[in-house]
CSV table of C-alpha atoms in Angstrom, one decimal:
chain,number,residue,atom,x,y,z
A,1,UNK,CA,-98.4,34.3,-22.0
A,2,UNK,CA,-97.0,32.4,-19.1
A,3,UNK,CA,-98.2,29.1,-20.4
A,4,UNK,CA,-96.3,29.5,-23.6
A,5,UNK,CA,-93.0,30.2,-21.8
A,6,UNK,CA,-93.4,27.1,-19.7
A,7,UNK,CA,-94.0,25.1,-22.9
A,8,UNK,CA,-90.8,26.6,-24.4
A,9,UNK,CA,-88.8,25.4,-21.4
A,10,UNK,CA,-90.3,21.9,-21.7
A,11,UNK,CA,-89.3,21.7,-25.4
A,12,UNK,CA,-85.9,23.1,-24.6
A,13,UNK,CA,-85.2,20.4,-22.0
A,14,UNK,CA,-86.7,17.7,-24.2
A,15,UNK,CA,-84.5,18.6,-27.2
A,16,UNK,CA,-81.4,19.1,-25.1
A,17,UNK,CA,-81.9,15.7,-23.5
A,18,UNK,CA,-82.4,14.1,-26.9
A,19,UNK,CA,-79.2,15.8,-28.1
A,20,UNK,CA,-77.4,14.4,-25.0
A,21,UNK,CA,-78.7,10.9,-25.8
A,22,UNK,CA,-77.5,11.2,-29.4
A,23,UNK,CA,-74.1,12.4,-28.1
A,24,UNK,CA,-73.3,9.3,-26.2
A,25,UNK,CA,-75.3,6.7,-28.3
A,26,UNK,CA,-73.3,4.0,-29.9
A,27,UNK,CA,-75.4,2.5,-32.7
A,28,UNK,CA,-72.7,1.9,-35.4
A,29,UNK,CA,-69.2,1.6,-33.9
A,30,UNK,CA,-67.7,2.5,-37.2
A,31,UNK,CA,-69.4,5.9,-37.3
A,32,UNK,CA,-68.4,6.8,-33.7
A,33,UNK,CA,-65.4,9.0,-34.7
A,34,UNK,CA,-67.8,11.1,-36.8
A,35,UNK,CA,-70.4,11.7,-34.1
A,36,UNK,CA,-70.9,15.5,-34.0
A,37,UNK,CA,-71.6,17.5,-30.9
A,38,UNK,CA,-75.4,17.5,-31.0
A,39,UNK,CA,-75.7,19.5,-27.8
A,40,UNK,CA,-73.7,22.4,-29.1
A,41,UNK,CA,-75.9,22.5,-32.3
A,42,UNK,CA,-79.1,22.4,-30.2
A,43,UNK,CA,-77.8,25.2,-28.0
A,44,UNK,CA,-76.9,27.4,-31.0
A,45,UNK,CA,-80.4,27.0,-32.3
A,46,UNK,CA,-82.2,27.8,-29.0
A,47,UNK,CA,-80.0,30.8,-28.2
A,48,UNK,CA,-80.6,32.0,-31.7
A,49,UNK,CA,-84.3,31.6,-31.5
A,50,UNK,CA,-84.9,32.7,-27.9
A,51,UNK,CA,-82.0,35.0,-27.0
A,52,UNK,CA,-84.1,36.6,-24.3
A,53,UNK,CA,-85.1,33.4,-22.6
A,54,UNK,CA,-82.0,31.1,-22.7
A,55,UNK,CA,-78.9,32.9,-21.7
A,56,UNK,CA,-75.3,32.1,-21.1
A,57,UNK,CA,-76.0,30.7,-17.7
A,58,UNK,CA,-78.5,28.1,-19.1
A,59,UNK,CA,-75.8,27.0,-21.6
A,60,UNK,CA,-73.3,26.9,-18.7
A,61,UNK,CA,-75.6,24.5,-16.7
A,62,UNK,CA,-76.1,22.3,-19.8
A,63,UNK,CA,-72.3,22.2,-20.2
A,64,UNK,CA,-71.8,21.1,-16.6
A,65,UNK,CA,-74.2,18.2,-17.1
A,66,UNK,CA,-72.4,17.3,-20.4
A,67,UNK,CA,-69.1,17.3,-18.5
A,68,UNK,CA,-70.5,14.7,-16.1
A,69,UNK,CA,-72.2,12.8,-19.0
A,70,UNK,CA,-69.0,12.4,-20.9
A,71,UNK,CA,-66.6,12.2,-18.0
A,72,UNK,CA,-64.6,15.3,-18.7
A,73,UNK,CA,-63.0,17.7,-16.2
A,74,UNK,CA,-65.8,19.6,-14.7
A,75,UNK,CA,-66.1,23.0,-16.4
A,76,UNK,CA,-64.7,22.1,-19.8
A,77,UNK,CA,-68.0,21.9,-21.7
A,78,UNK,CA,-69.5,24.5,-19.4
A,79,UNK,CA,-66.9,27.0,-20.6
A,80,UNK,CA,-67.4,26.0,-24.3
A,81,UNK,CA,-71.1,26.1,-24.3
A,82,UNK,CA,-71.2,29.4,-22.4
A,83,UNK,CA,-68.9,30.9,-25.1
A,84,UNK,CA,-71.0,29.5,-27.9
A,85,UNK,CA,-74.2,30.8,-26.4
A,86,UNK,CA,-72.6,34.2,-25.8
A,87,UNK,CA,-71.6,34.5,-29.5
A,88,UNK,CA,-74.9,33.1,-30.8
A,89,UNK,CA,-76.9,35.5,-28.7
A,90,UNK,CA,-74.8,38.4,-29.7
A,91,UNK,CA,-75.1,37.6,-33.4
A,92,UNK,CA,-78.7,36.3,-33.3
A,93,UNK,CA,-80.2,39.1,-35.4
A,94,UNK,CA,-77.7,38.5,-38.1
A,95,UNK,CA,-77.8,34.7,-37.8
A,96,UNK,CA,-81.6,34.7,-38.4
A,97,UNK,CA,-81.1,36.6,-41.7
A,98,UNK,CA,-78.2,34.5,-42.9
A,99,UNK,CA,-78.8,31.9,-45.6
A,100,UNK,CA,-78.0,28.3,-44.6
A,101,UNK,CA,-74.5,28.3,-46.0
A,102,UNK,CA,-73.4,31.3,-43.9
A,103,UNK,CA,-75.0,29.8,-40.8
A,104,UNK,CA,-73.0,26.6,-41.5
A,105,UNK,CA,-69.9,28.8,-41.6
A,106,UNK,CA,-70.8,30.3,-38.2
A,107,UNK,CA,-71.4,26.8,-36.8
A,108,UNK,CA,-68.1,25.6,-38.2
A,109,UNK,CA,-66.2,28.3,-36.4
A,110,UNK,CA,-68.1,27.7,-33.2
A,111,UNK,CA,-67.3,24.0,-33.3
A,112,UNK,CA,-63.7,24.7,-34.3
A,113,UNK,CA,-63.2,26.9,-31.2
A,114,UNK,CA,-64.9,24.3,-29.0
A,115,UNK,CA,-62.7,21.5,-30.3
A,116,UNK,CA,-59.6,23.7,-29.9
A,117,UNK,CA,-60.5,24.3,-26.2
A,118,UNK,CA,-61.0,20.5,-25.7
A,119,UNK,CA,-57.6,20.0,-27.4
A,120,UNK,CA,-56.1,22.4,-24.9
A,121,UNK,CA,-57.6,20.7,-21.8
A,122,UNK,CA,-56.6,17.3,-23.2
A,123,UNK,CA,-53.0,18.5,-23.6
A,124,UNK,CA,-53.2,19.8,-20.0
A,125,UNK,CA,-54.5,16.5,-18.7
A,126,UNK,CA,-51.9,14.3,-20.4
A,127,UNK,CA,-49.7,14.2,-23.4
A,128,UNK,CA,-52.5,12.7,-25.5
A,129,UNK,CA,-51.5,11.5,-28.9
A,130,UNK,CA,-54.5,12.9,-30.7
A,131,UNK,CA,-54.9,11.9,-34.4
A,132,UNK,CA,-56.6,13.7,-37.2
A,133,UNK,CA,-59.8,11.8,-36.2
A,134,UNK,CA,-60.1,14.2,-33.3
A,135,UNK,CA,-61.2,17.0,-35.7
A,136,UNK,CA,-63.8,15.0,-37.7
A,137,UNK,CA,-66.8,16.0,-35.5
A,138,UNK,CA,-66.2,19.7,-36.5
A,139,UNK,CA,-66.8,18.8,-40.1
A,140,UNK,CA,-69.8,16.4,-39.5
A,141,UNK,CA,-71.3,18.9,-37.1
A,142,UNK,CA,-71.3,21.6,-39.8
A,143,UNK,CA,-72.7,19.2,-42.3
A,144,UNK,CA,-75.7,18.1,-40.1
A,145,UNK,CA,-76.4,21.7,-39.1
A,146,UNK,CA,-79.1,22.3,-41.8
A,147,UNK,CA,-80.9,19.1,-40.7
A,148,UNK,CA,-80.8,20.1,-37.0
A,149,UNK,CA,-82.0,23.6,-37.9
A,150,UNK,CA,-84.8,22.3,-40.0
A,151,UNK,CA,-86.0,19.7,-37.3
A,152,UNK,CA,-85.8,22.2,-34.4
A,153,UNK,CA,-87.5,24.9,-36.4
A,154,UNK,CA,-90.4,22.5,-37.3
A,155,UNK,CA,-90.7,21.5,-33.6
A,156,UNK,CA,-90.9,25.2,-32.7
A,157,UNK,CA,-93.6,25.9,-35.4
A,158,UNK,CA,-95.5,22.7,-34.5
A,159,UNK,CA,-95.5,23.6,-30.8
A,160,UNK,CA,-96.5,27.2,-31.7
A,161,UNK,CA,-93.9,28.8,-29.4
A,162,UNK,CA,-92.5,32.1,-30.5
B,1,UNK,CA,-68.6,35.4,-15.1
B,2,UNK,CA,-69.5,32.0,-16.5
B,3,UNK,CA,-66.0,31.8,-18.0
B,4,UNK,CA,-64.5,32.5,-14.6
B,5,UNK,CA,-66.7,29.9,-12.9
B,6,UNK,CA,-65.7,27.3,-15.5
B,7,UNK,CA,-62.0,28.0,-15.2
B,8,UNK,CA,-62.3,27.8,-11.4
B,9,UNK,CA,-64.1,24.5,-11.7
B,10,UNK,CA,-61.5,23.2,-14.2
B,11,UNK,CA,-58.6,24.0,-12.0
B,12,UNK,CA,-60.3,22.6,-8.9
B,13,UNK,CA,-61.2,19.4,-10.6
B,14,UNK,CA,-57.7,19.1,-12.1
B,15,UNK,CA,-56.0,19.6,-8.8
B,16,UNK,CA,-57.9,17.3,-6.6
B,17,UNK,CA,-61.0,15.2,-5.8
B,18,UNK,CA,-62.9,17.9,-3.9
B,19,UNK,CA,-65.6,18.0,-6.5
B,20,UNK,CA,-66.4,14.3,-6.5
B,21,UNK,CA,-69.6,14.6,-4.4
B,22,UNK,CA,-70.8,17.4,-6.7
B,23,UNK,CA,-70.1,15.3,-9.7
B,24,UNK,CA,-72.0,12.4,-8.1
B,25,UNK,CA,-75.0,14.6,-7.5
B,26,UNK,CA,-75.0,15.7,-11.2
B,27,UNK,CA,-74.5,12.1,-12.2
B,28,UNK,CA,-78.0,11.2,-10.9
B,29,UNK,CA,-79.4,13.7,-13.4
B,30,UNK,CA,-77.6,12.3,-16.4
B,31,UNK,CA,-77.7,8.6,-15.6
B,32,UNK,CA,-81.2,8.1,-17.1
B,33,UNK,CA,-79.9,9.7,-20.3
B,34,UNK,CA,-77.0,7.2,-20.4
B,35,UNK,CA,-79.4,4.3,-19.9
B,36,UNK,CA,-81.7,5.7,-22.6
B,37,UNK,CA,-78.8,5.9,-25.0
B,38,UNK,CA,-77.9,2.4,-24.2
B,39,UNK,CA,-81.4,1.1,-24.7
B,40,UNK,CA,-81.6,0.5,-28.4
B,41,UNK,CA,-78.6,-1.8,-28.5
B,42,UNK,CA,-79.7,-3.5,-25.3
B,43,UNK,CA,-83.1,-4.1,-26.7
B,44,UNK,CA,-81.6,-5.5,-29.9
B,45,UNK,CA,-79.4,-7.9,-27.9
B,46,UNK,CA,-82.3,-8.9,-25.7
B,47,UNK,CA,-84.5,-9.6,-28.8
B,48,UNK,CA,-81.9,-11.6,-30.6
B,49,UNK,CA,-81.4,-13.5,-27.3
B,50,UNK,CA,-85.1,-14.3,-27.1
B,51,UNK,CA,-85.8,-15.4,-30.6
B,52,UNK,CA,-82.8,-17.8,-30.8
B,53,UNK,CA,-83.9,-21.1,-32.2
B,54,UNK,CA,-84.3,-24.2,-30.1
B,55,UNK,CA,-81.7,-26.1,-32.0
B,56,UNK,CA,-79.1,-23.4,-31.5
B,57,UNK,CA,-79.9,-23.2,-27.8
B,58,UNK,CA,-79.3,-27.0,-27.6
B,59,UNK,CA,-76.0,-26.6,-29.5
B,60,UNK,CA,-74.9,-23.8,-27.3
B,61,UNK,CA,-75.9,-25.7,-24.2
B,62,UNK,CA,-73.9,-28.7,-25.2
B,63,UNK,CA,-70.9,-26.6,-26.1
B,64,UNK,CA,-71.0,-24.8,-22.7
B,65,UNK,CA,-71.3,-28.2,-20.9
B,66,UNK,CA,-68.2,-29.4,-22.7
B,67,UNK,CA,-66.3,-26.3,-21.8
B,68,UNK,CA,-67.5,-26.6,-18.2
B,69,UNK,CA,-66.2,-30.1,-18.0
B,70,UNK,CA,-62.8,-29.2,-19.3
B,71,UNK,CA,-62.6,-26.2,-17.0
B,72,UNK,CA,-63.6,-28.4,-14.0
B,73,UNK,CA,-60.8,-30.8,-14.8
B,74,UNK,CA,-58.4,-27.9,-15.1
B,75,UNK,CA,-59.5,-26.5,-11.8
B,76,UNK,CA,-58.9,-29.8,-10.1
B,77,UNK,CA,-55.3,-29.6,-11.2
B,78,UNK,CA,-55.1,-26.0,-10.4
B,79,UNK,CA,-56.0,-26.6,-6.7
B,80,UNK,CA,-53.2,-29.1,-6.4
B,81,UNK,CA,-50.8,-26.7,-8.1
B,82,UNK,CA,-51.9,-23.9,-5.9
B,83,UNK,CA,-51.2,-25.9,-2.7
B,84,UNK,CA,-47.8,-26.9,-4.1
B,85,UNK,CA,-47.0,-23.3,-5.0
B,86,UNK,CA,-47.9,-22.1,-1.5
B,87,UNK,CA,-45.7,-24.8,0.1
B,88,UNK,CA,-42.8,-23.8,-2.2
B,89,UNK,CA,-43.3,-20.1,-1.4
B,90,UNK,CA,-43.3,-20.9,2.3
B,91,UNK,CA,-40.0,-22.6,1.9
B,92,UNK,CA,-38.7,-19.4,0.3
B,93,UNK,CA,-40.4,-17.3,3.0
B,94,UNK,CA,-42.2,-15.4,0.3
B,95,UNK,CA,-45.6,-13.8,0.6
B,96,UNK,CA,-48.3,-14.9,-1.8
B,97,UNK,CA,-51.6,-13.4,-2.7
B,98,UNK,CA,-54.6,-15.5,-3.5
B,99,UNK,CA,-58.3,-15.2,-3.6
B,100,UNK,CA,-59.1,-12.2,-5.7
B,101,UNK,CA,-62.7,-10.9,-5.5
B,102,UNK,CA,-64.6,-10.2,-8.6
B,103,UNK,CA,-67.8,-8.4,-9.4
B,104,UNK,CA,-69.6,-8.8,-12.7
B,105,UNK,CA,-70.5,-5.6,-14.5
B,106,UNK,CA,-72.4,-5.1,-17.7
B,107,UNK,CA,-71.4,-2.7,-20.4
B,108,UNK,CA,-73.6,0.3,-21.2
B,109,UNK,CA,-73.6,0.9,-25.0
B,110,UNK,CA,-72.4,4.5,-24.8
B,111,UNK,CA,-69.4,6.2,-26.3
B,112,UNK,CA,-68.2,9.1,-24.2
B,113,UNK,CA,-65.8,10.9,-26.5
B,114,UNK,CA,-65.1,9.8,-30.1
B,115,UNK,CA,-61.4,10.0,-29.7
B,116,UNK,CA,-61.1,8.0,-26.4
B,117,UNK,CA,-61.2,4.3,-25.6
B,118,UNK,CA,-63.4,4.6,-22.6
B,119,UNK,CA,-66.4,2.5,-21.8
B,120,UNK,CA,-69.1,2.8,-19.1
B,121,UNK,CA,-70.2,-0.1,-17.0
B,122,UNK,CA,-73.3,-0.3,-14.8
B,123,UNK,CA,-71.7,-0.8,-11.4
B,124,UNK,CA,-70.5,2.1,-9.4
B,125,UNK,CA,-69.6,3.3,-5.9
B,126,UNK,CA,-72.8,1.8,-4.5
B,127,UNK,CA,-71.2,-1.6,-5.2
B,128,UNK,CA,-67.9,-0.6,-3.7
B,129,UNK,CA,-66.1,0.0,-7.0
B,130,UNK,CA,-63.1,2.4,-6.7
B,131,UNK,CA,-60.8,4.0,-9.1
B,132,UNK,CA,-57.7,2.2,-10.4
B,133,UNK,CA,-59.3,-1.2,-10.1
B,134,UNK,CA,-58.4,-3.7,-12.8
B,135,UNK,CA,-61.1,-4.9,-15.2
B,136,UNK,CA,-61.0,-8.3,-16.9
B,137,UNK,CA,-63.2,-10.3,-19.3
B,138,UNK,CA,-63.1,-14.0,-19.9
B,139,UNK,CA,-60.0,-13.8,-22.2
B,140,UNK,CA,-57.8,-11.2,-20.6
B,141,UNK,CA,-57.2,-7.8,-19.2
B,142,UNK,CA,-59.6,-5.1,-20.4
B,143,UNK,CA,-58.5,-2.0,-18.6
B,144,UNK,CA,-58.9,-0.1,-15.4
B,145,UNK,CA,-61.6,1.9,-13.6
B,146,UNK,CA,-60.7,5.6,-13.9
B,147,UNK,CA,-63.8,7.3,-12.4
B,148,UNK,CA,-66.6,6.1,-10.2
B,149,UNK,CA,-70.1,7.5,-10.1
B,150,UNK,CA,-72.9,6.2,-7.8
B,151,UNK,CA,-74.5,4.0,-10.5
B,152,UNK,CA,-71.8,3.6,-13.1
B,153,UNK,CA,-68.1,3.8,-13.6
B,154,UNK,CA,-65.8,4.7,-16.4
B,155,UNK,CA,-63.3,2.1,-17.6
B,156,UNK,CA,-60.3,3.1,-19.6
B,157,UNK,CA,-59.4,0.3,-22.1
B,158,UNK,CA,-55.8,-0.9,-22.5
B,159,UNK,CA,-55.9,0.4,-26.1
B,160,UNK,CA,-56.4,4.0,-25.1
B,161,UNK,CA,-53.4,6.1,-26.1
B,162,UNK,CA,-53.1,7.3,-22.5
B,163,UNK,CA,-53.0,3.9,-21.1
B,164,UNK,CA,-49.9,1.8,-20.1
B,165,UNK,CA,-49.8,-1.6,-18.5
B,166,UNK,CA,-46.8,-3.4,-17.0
B,167,UNK,CA,-46.4,-6.8,-18.7
B,168,UNK,CA,-44.0,-9.7,-18.9
B,169,UNK,CA,-43.5,-12.3,-21.6
B,170,UNK,CA,-45.0,-15.5,-20.3
B,171,UNK,CA,-42.3,-17.7,-22.0
B,172,UNK,CA,-39.2,-16.2,-20.3
B,173,UNK,CA,-40.4,-13.5,-17.8
B,174,UNK,CA,-39.0,-10.6,-19.8
B,175,UNK,CA,-40.6,-7.5,-18.3
B,176,UNK,CA,-41.7,-4.4,-20.2
B,177,UNK,CA,-44.6,-1.9,-20.6
B,178,UNK,CA,-47.4,-2.1,-23.1
B,179,UNK,CA,-48.9,1.1,-24.4
B,180,UNK,CA,-52.3,1.6,-26.0
B,181,UNK,CA,-52.2,3.0,-29.6
B,182,UNK,CA,-55.7,4.3,-30.1
B,183,UNK,CA,-56.4,1.5,-32.6
B,184,UNK,CA,-58.9,-1.0,-31.2
B,185,UNK,CA,-56.8,-4.1,-31.7
B,186,UNK,CA,-53.2,-2.8,-31.2
B,187,UNK,CA,-50.8,-2.5,-28.3
B,188,UNK,CA,-47.3,-1.0,-28.6
B,189,UNK,CA,-44.2,-2.2,-26.7
B,190,UNK,CA,-41.6,0.6,-27.3
B,191,UNK,CA,-39.1,-0.3,-24.6
B,192,UNK,CA,-37.5,-3.6,-25.7
B,193,UNK,CA,-34.1,-3.8,-27.3
B,194,UNK,CA,-33.5,-5.0,-30.8
B,195,UNK,CA,-32.1,-8.2,-29.6
B,196,UNK,CA,-34.8,-8.9,-27.0
B,197,UNK,CA,-36.1,-12.5,-26.8
B,198,UNK,CA,-39.5,-11.8,-28.1
B,199,UNK,CA,-41.2,-13.5,-31.1
B,200,UNK,CA,-44.6,-13.2,-32.7
B,201,UNK,CA,-47.0,-15.6,-30.9
B,202,UNK,CA,-45.6,-14.9,-27.4
B,203,UNK,CA,-48.2,-14.4,-24.7
B,204,UNK,CA,-47.9,-11.2,-22.6
B,205,UNK,CA,-49.2,-11.5,-19.0
B,206,UNK,CA,-49.5,-8.8,-16.3
B,207,UNK,CA,-46.3,-8.7,-14.3
B,208,UNK,CA,-48.0,-7.3,-11.1
B,209,UNK,CA,-45.3,-4.6,-10.9
B,210,UNK,CA,-46.7,-1.2,-9.9
B,211,UNK,CA,-49.4,-2.8,-7.9
B,212,UNK,CA,-52.3,-1.8,-10.2
B,213,UNK,CA,-52.9,-5.1,-11.9
B,214,UNK,CA,-52.7,-8.5,-10.3
B,215,UNK,CA,-50.0,-10.7,-11.7
B,216,UNK,CA,-50.5,-13.4,-14.2
B,217,UNK,CA,-53.5,-12.4,-16.2
B,218,UNK,CA,-53.1,-12.6,-20.0
B,219,UNK,CA,-53.0,-9.2,-21.7
B,220,UNK,CA,-52.0,-9.7,-25.4
B,221,UNK,CA,-50.2,-11.8,-28.0
B,222,UNK,CA,-47.2,-10.4,-29.8
B,223,UNK,CA,-48.0,-10.2,-33.5
B,224,UNK,CA,-45.2,-8.2,-35.0
B,225,UNK,CA,-41.5,-7.7,-34.1
B,226,UNK,CA,-39.9,-5.0,-36.1
B,227,UNK,CA,-36.2,-4.6,-35.4
B,228,UNK,CA,-34.8,-1.1,-36.0
B,229,UNK,CA,-31.0,-1.3,-36.3
B,230,UNK,CA,-30.7,2.5,-36.4
B,231,UNK,CA,-32.5,3.0,-33.0
B,232,UNK,CA,-31.9,1.5,-29.6
B,233,UNK,CA,-35.3,0.0,-29.2
B,234,UNK,CA,-37.4,-2.3,-31.4
B,235,UNK,CA,-40.9,-1.7,-32.5
B,236,UNK,CA,-43.2,-4.4,-31.2
B,237,UNK,CA,-46.9,-4.7,-31.6
B,238,UNK,CA,-49.4,-7.0,-29.9
B,239,UNK,CA,-53.1,-7.8,-30.1
B,240,UNK,CA,-55.1,-7.7,-26.9
B,241,UNK,CA,-56.5,-11.1,-25.7
B,242,UNK,CA,-59.6,-9.6,-24.3
B,243,UNK,CA,-62.5,-9.0,-26.8
B,244,UNK,CA,-62.6,-5.3,-26.2
B,245,UNK,CA,-65.2,-4.5,-28.8
B,246,UNK,CA,-67.4,-7.7,-28.4
B,247,UNK,CA,-67.6,-8.3,-24.7
B,248,UNK,CA,-70.8,-7.2,-22.9
B,249,UNK,CA,-69.8,-8.4,-19.4
B,250,UNK,CA,-66.7,-7.5,-17.6
B,251,UNK,CA,-65.2,-8.6,-14.2
B,252,UNK,CA,-64.1,-5.9,-11.8
B,253,UNK,CA,-61.3,-7.2,-9.6
B,254,UNK,CA,-60.4,-6.5,-6.0
B,255,UNK,CA,-56.8,-7.4,-5.7
B,256,UNK,CA,-55.4,-5.3,-2.9
B,257,UNK,CA,-55.5,-6.6,0.7
B,258,UNK,CA,-57.7,-3.8,2.1
B,259,UNK,CA,-61.2,-4.9,2.7
B,260,UNK,CA,-63.9,-3.3,0.7
B,261,UNK,CA,-66.9,-1.9,2.5
B,262,UNK,CA,-70.1,-2.7,0.7
B,263,UNK,CA,-73.6,-1.4,1.4
B,264,UNK,CA,-75.6,-4.4,2.4
B,265,UNK,CA,-78.7,-3.2,0.4
B,266,UNK,CA,-76.7,-2.8,-2.8
B,267,UNK,CA,-74.8,-6.1,-2.7
B,268,UNK,CA,-76.0,-9.6,-2.2
B,269,UNK,CA,-73.4,-12.2,-1.3
B,270,UNK,CA,-74.3,-14.3,-4.3
B,271,UNK,CA,-73.2,-11.6,-6.8
B,272,UNK,CA,-69.7,-11.5,-5.5
B,273,UNK,CA,-67.7,-14.7,-5.3
B,274,UNK,CA,-64.1,-15.7,-4.9
B,275,UNK,CA,-62.3,-16.5,-8.1
B,276,UNK,CA,-59.9,-18.8,-6.3
B,277,UNK,CA,-61.1,-19.9,-2.8
B,278,UNK,CA,-58.4,-19.3,-0.2
B,279,UNK,CA,-56.7,-22.6,0.8
B,280,UNK,CA,-57.8,-24.4,3.8
B,281,UNK,CA,-54.7,-26.5,4.4
B,282,UNK,CA,-52.8,-26.1,7.7
B,283,UNK,CA,-49.7,-25.3,5.8
B,284,UNK,CA,-51.2,-22.0,4.6
B,285,UNK,CA,-52.1,-20.7,8.1
B,286,UNK,CA,-49.5,-17.9,8.2
B,287,UNK,CA,-50.8,-16.6,4.9
B,288,UNK,CA,-54.4,-16.7,6.0
B,289,UNK,CA,-53.8,-13.9,8.4
B,290,UNK,CA,-53.2,-11.7,5.4
B,291,UNK,CA,-56.0,-13.2,3.5
B,292,UNK,CA,-58.5,-13.2,6.3
B,293,UNK,CA,-60.0,-9.9,5.4
B,294,UNK,CA,-60.4,-11.1,1.9
B,295,UNK,CA,-62.0,-14.4,2.7
B,296,UNK,CA,-64.4,-12.7,5.1
B,297,UNK,CA,-66.2,-10.7,2.5
């Protein structure tokens, strides 16, 4: 069904855009250090649900846009999201069978790897004095994963895309 | 392949500015998202601004008028002092820079990275903004522009752990460098000796050394002097004067003598004005040659 696939792309763009907005939104300044990487979570879900439609290259493009959005060196998030998409697609059969706890564990390691790469590039850029706060988004990202999974799954069921 | 492409991009972007046009192109795609993210807070502010009561408006109006009166009186004196200063500098055959240009930019309510003190303002290269420009608010120095996109620019605050600003103590002219700490209301001065003449309450102003920031703008007030007899330098902390977390409007300053080319469709002359109008007295003629480009904008 060609119509269906176009619908999927529309939903993909809409949810990724929403994730990007959430990523840079500043509603409560006190909560800002805990803001998880929503885009990575959305990408994990989509590459898990549609491994044949959204590949590594899609994730790479999204990452490039995220680099511009957050003012990083071009290619930092592109690299991270490409890696995350690669592992999610490789493991998508297993991930779909996993209970939520095990999925959370997978998400935790993805985010940990991503944050470590950011740590590397930040060190390369300057001797940044990063504190323990730098690692909070990994934890919060893991904690919100069940919610993200539930919301995106319901969106997918509501839109009847498979 | 994606990994290779990313690493190439990373290295290219790290080494130089060849990718700036590419970044600007992508910026057009993400700018709507940034505006959208900023929308809830902006709407809230607009709403609270609209439903303010009549009495409060009157009160605010009266207060602002009083402040305006006081500032006008101060400016009168400032003009006289400025002329005197120029005359004295001429006697010393010293060059003197006046007439900085400013542009008002509004803050977008977005947080780029949780661990950085960087903000986004809504004026970019279309308004002639360029990297390394100092940014002020009504109370003091806020930071400097680090990256310019067509519609917005990123400003690093003075409290960012990667930021350092050359300052001097206003009371006695003692020069040093203030580093950001990563805490929103703290600056650190690590290079002053244990017997340095600094006390809590001292005002730190920009020294103008290094050429990045214009001299004489207030930066911070010293709030803690911690002598460390076992080390060669004392631990000194200061609180920024600028309201880094409360200000919505910032001033972007042009302080170098190079003229800034501005698109005529993007910039109306009313939006940009001179902070201190260049002097008209015949005494200051030799200086006006330097300032001519500035005044002509």
